[in-house]
mmCIF file of N, CA and C in Angstrom:
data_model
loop_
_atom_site.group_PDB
_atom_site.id
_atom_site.type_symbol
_atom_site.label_atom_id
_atom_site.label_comp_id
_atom_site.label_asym_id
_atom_site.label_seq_id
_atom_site.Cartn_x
_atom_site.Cartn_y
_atom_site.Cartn_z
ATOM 1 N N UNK A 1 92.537 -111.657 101.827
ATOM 2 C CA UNK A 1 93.699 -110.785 102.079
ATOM 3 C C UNK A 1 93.234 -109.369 102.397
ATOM 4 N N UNK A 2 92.209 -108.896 101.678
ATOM 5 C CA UNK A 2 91.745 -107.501 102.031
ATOM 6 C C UNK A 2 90.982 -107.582 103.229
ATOM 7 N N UNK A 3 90.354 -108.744 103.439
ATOM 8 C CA UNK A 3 89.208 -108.120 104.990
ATOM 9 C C UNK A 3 90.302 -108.027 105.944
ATOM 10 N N UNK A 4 91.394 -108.478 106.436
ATOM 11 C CA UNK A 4 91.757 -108.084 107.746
ATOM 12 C C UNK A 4 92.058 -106.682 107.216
ATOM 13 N N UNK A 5 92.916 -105.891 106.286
ATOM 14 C CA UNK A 5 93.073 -104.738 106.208
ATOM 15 C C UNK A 5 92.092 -103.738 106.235
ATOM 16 N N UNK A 6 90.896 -104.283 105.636
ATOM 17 C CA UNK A 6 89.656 -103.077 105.948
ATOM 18 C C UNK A 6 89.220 -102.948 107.371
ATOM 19 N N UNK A 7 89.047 -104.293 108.003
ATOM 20 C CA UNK A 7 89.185 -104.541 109.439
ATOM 21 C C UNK A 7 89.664 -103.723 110.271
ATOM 22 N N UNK A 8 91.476 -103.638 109.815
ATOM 23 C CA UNK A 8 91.834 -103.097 110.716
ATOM 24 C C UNK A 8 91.935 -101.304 110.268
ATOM 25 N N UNK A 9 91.507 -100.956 108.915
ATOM 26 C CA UNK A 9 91.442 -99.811 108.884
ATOM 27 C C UNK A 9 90.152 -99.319 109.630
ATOM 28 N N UNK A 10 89.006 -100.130 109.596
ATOM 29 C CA UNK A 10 88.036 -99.460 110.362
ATOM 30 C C UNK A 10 87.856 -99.218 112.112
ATOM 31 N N UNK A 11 89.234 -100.195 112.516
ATOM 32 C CA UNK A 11 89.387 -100.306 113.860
ATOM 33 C C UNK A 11 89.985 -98.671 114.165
ATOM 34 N N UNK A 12 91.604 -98.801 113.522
ATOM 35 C CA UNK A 12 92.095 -97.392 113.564
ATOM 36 C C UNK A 12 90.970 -96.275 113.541
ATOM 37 N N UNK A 13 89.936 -96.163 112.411
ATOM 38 C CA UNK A 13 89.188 -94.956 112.635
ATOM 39 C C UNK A 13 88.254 -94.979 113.813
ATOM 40 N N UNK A 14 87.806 -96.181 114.008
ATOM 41 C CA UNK A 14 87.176 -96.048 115.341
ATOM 42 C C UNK A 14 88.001 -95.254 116.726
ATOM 43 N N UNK A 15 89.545 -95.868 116.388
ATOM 44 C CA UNK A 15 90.195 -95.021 117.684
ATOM 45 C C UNK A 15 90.527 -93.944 117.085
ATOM 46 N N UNK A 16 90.904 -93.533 116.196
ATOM 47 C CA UNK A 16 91.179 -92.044 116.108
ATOM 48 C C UNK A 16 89.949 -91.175 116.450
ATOM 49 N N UNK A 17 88.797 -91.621 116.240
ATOM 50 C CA UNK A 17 87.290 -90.761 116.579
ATOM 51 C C UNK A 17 87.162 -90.793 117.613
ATOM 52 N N UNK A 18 87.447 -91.597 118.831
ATOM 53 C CA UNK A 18 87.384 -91.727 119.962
ATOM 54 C C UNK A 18 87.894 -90.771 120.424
ATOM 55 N N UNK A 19 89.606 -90.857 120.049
ATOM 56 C CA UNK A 19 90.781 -90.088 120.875
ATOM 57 C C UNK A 19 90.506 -88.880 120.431
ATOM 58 N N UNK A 20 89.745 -88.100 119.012
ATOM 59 C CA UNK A 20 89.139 -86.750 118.779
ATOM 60 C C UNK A 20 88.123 -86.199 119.422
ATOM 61 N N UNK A 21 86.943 -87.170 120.019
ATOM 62 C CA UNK A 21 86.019 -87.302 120.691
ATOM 63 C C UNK A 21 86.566 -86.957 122.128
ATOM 64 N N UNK A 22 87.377 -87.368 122.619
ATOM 65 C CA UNK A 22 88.068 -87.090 124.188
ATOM 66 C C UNK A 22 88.661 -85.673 124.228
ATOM 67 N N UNK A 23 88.867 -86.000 122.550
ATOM 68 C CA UNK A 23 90.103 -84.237 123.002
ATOM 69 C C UNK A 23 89.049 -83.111 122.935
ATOM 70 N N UNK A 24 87.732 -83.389 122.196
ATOM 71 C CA UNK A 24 86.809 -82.487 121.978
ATOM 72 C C UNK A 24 86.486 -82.012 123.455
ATOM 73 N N UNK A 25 85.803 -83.227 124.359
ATOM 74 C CA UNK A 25 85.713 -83.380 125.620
ATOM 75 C C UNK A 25 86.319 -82.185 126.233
ATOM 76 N N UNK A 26 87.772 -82.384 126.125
ATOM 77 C CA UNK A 26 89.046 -82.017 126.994
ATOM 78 C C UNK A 26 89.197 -80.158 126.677
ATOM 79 N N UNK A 27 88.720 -80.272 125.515
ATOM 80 C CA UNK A 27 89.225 -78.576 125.098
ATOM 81 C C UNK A 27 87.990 -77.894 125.418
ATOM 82 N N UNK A 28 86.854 -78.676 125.308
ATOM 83 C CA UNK A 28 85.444 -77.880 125.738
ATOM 84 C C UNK A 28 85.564 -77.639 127.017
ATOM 85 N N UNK A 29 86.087 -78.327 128.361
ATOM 86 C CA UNK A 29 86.052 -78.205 129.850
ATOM 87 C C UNK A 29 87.044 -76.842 129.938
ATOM 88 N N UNK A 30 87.896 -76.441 129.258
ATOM 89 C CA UNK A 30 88.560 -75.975 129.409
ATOM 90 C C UNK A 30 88.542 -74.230 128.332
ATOM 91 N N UNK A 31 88.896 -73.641 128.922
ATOM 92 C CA UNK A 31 88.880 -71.825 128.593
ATOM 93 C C UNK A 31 89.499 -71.665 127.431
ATOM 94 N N UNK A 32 91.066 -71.101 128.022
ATOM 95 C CA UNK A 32 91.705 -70.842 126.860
ATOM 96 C C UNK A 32 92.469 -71.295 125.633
ATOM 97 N N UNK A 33 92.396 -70.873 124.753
ATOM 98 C CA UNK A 33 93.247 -70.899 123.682
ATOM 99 C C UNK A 33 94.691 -71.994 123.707
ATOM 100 N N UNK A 34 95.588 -71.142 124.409
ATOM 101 C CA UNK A 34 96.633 -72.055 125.198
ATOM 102 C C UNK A 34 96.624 -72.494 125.361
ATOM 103 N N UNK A 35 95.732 -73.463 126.847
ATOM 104 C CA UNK A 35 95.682 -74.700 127.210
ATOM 105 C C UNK A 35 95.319 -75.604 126.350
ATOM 106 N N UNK A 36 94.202 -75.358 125.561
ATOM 107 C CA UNK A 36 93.779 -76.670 124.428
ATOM 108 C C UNK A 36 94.688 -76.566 123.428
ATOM 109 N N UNK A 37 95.582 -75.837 123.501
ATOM 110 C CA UNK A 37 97.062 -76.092 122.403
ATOM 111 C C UNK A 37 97.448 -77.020 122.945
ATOM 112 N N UNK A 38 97.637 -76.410 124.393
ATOM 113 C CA UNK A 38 98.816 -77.652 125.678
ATOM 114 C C UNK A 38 98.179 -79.004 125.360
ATOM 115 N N UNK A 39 97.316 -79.475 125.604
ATOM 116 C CA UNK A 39 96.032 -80.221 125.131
ATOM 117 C C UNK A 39 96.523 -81.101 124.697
ATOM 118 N N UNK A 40 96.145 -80.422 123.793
ATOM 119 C CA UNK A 40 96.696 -81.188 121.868
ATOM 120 C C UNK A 40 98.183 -82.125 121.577
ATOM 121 N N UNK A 41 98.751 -80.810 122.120
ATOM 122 C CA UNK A 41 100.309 -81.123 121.543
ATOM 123 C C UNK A 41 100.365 -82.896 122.801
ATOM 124 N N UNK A 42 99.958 -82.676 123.926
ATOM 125 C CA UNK A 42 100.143 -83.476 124.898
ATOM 126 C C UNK A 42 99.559 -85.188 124.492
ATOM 127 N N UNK A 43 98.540 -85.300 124.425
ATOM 128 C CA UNK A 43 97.749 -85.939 123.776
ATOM 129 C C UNK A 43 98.394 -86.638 122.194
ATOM 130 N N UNK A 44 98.870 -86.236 120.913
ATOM 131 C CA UNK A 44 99.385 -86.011 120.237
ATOM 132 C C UNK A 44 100.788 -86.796 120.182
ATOM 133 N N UNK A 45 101.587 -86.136 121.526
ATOM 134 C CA UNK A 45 103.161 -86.737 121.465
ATOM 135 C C UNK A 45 102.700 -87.943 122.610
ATOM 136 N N UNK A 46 101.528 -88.336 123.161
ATOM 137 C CA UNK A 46 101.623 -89.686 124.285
ATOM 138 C C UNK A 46 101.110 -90.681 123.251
ATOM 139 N N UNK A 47 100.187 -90.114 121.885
ATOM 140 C CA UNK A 47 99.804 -91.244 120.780
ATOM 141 C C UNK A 47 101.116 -91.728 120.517
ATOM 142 N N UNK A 48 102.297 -90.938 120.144
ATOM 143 C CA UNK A 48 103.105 -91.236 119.687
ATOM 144 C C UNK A 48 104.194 -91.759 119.599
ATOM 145 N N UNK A 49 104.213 -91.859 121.218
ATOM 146 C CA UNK A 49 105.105 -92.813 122.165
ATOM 147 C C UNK A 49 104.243 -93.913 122.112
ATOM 148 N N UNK A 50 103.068 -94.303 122.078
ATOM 149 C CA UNK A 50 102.434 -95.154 122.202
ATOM 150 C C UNK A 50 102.692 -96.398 121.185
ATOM 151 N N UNK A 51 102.625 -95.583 119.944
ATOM 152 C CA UNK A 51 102.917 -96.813 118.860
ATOM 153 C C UNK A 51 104.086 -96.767 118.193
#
């Protein structure tokens, strides 16, 4: 009963490190302040439509 849940908790952290990993990506290419807010928030509310 517990391995699929550790399973799938270690799946989730794999994608959340990913999708932090991209945004790291995304805010480093980019200058200001602002935009890697814009970034964020963007990124953030498309996770959230997602699931």
């Amino acid at each position: 009963f517990r391995q699929p849940f550790i399973w799938n908790v270690s799946q989730w952290n794999g994608f959340r490190f990913a999708l932090w990993f991209r945004l790291q990506q995304m805010l480093t290419s980019k200058g200001s302040c602002r935009s890697m807010h814009a970034d964020q928030i963007e990124v953030i509310s498309y996770h959230s439509s997602e699931s």
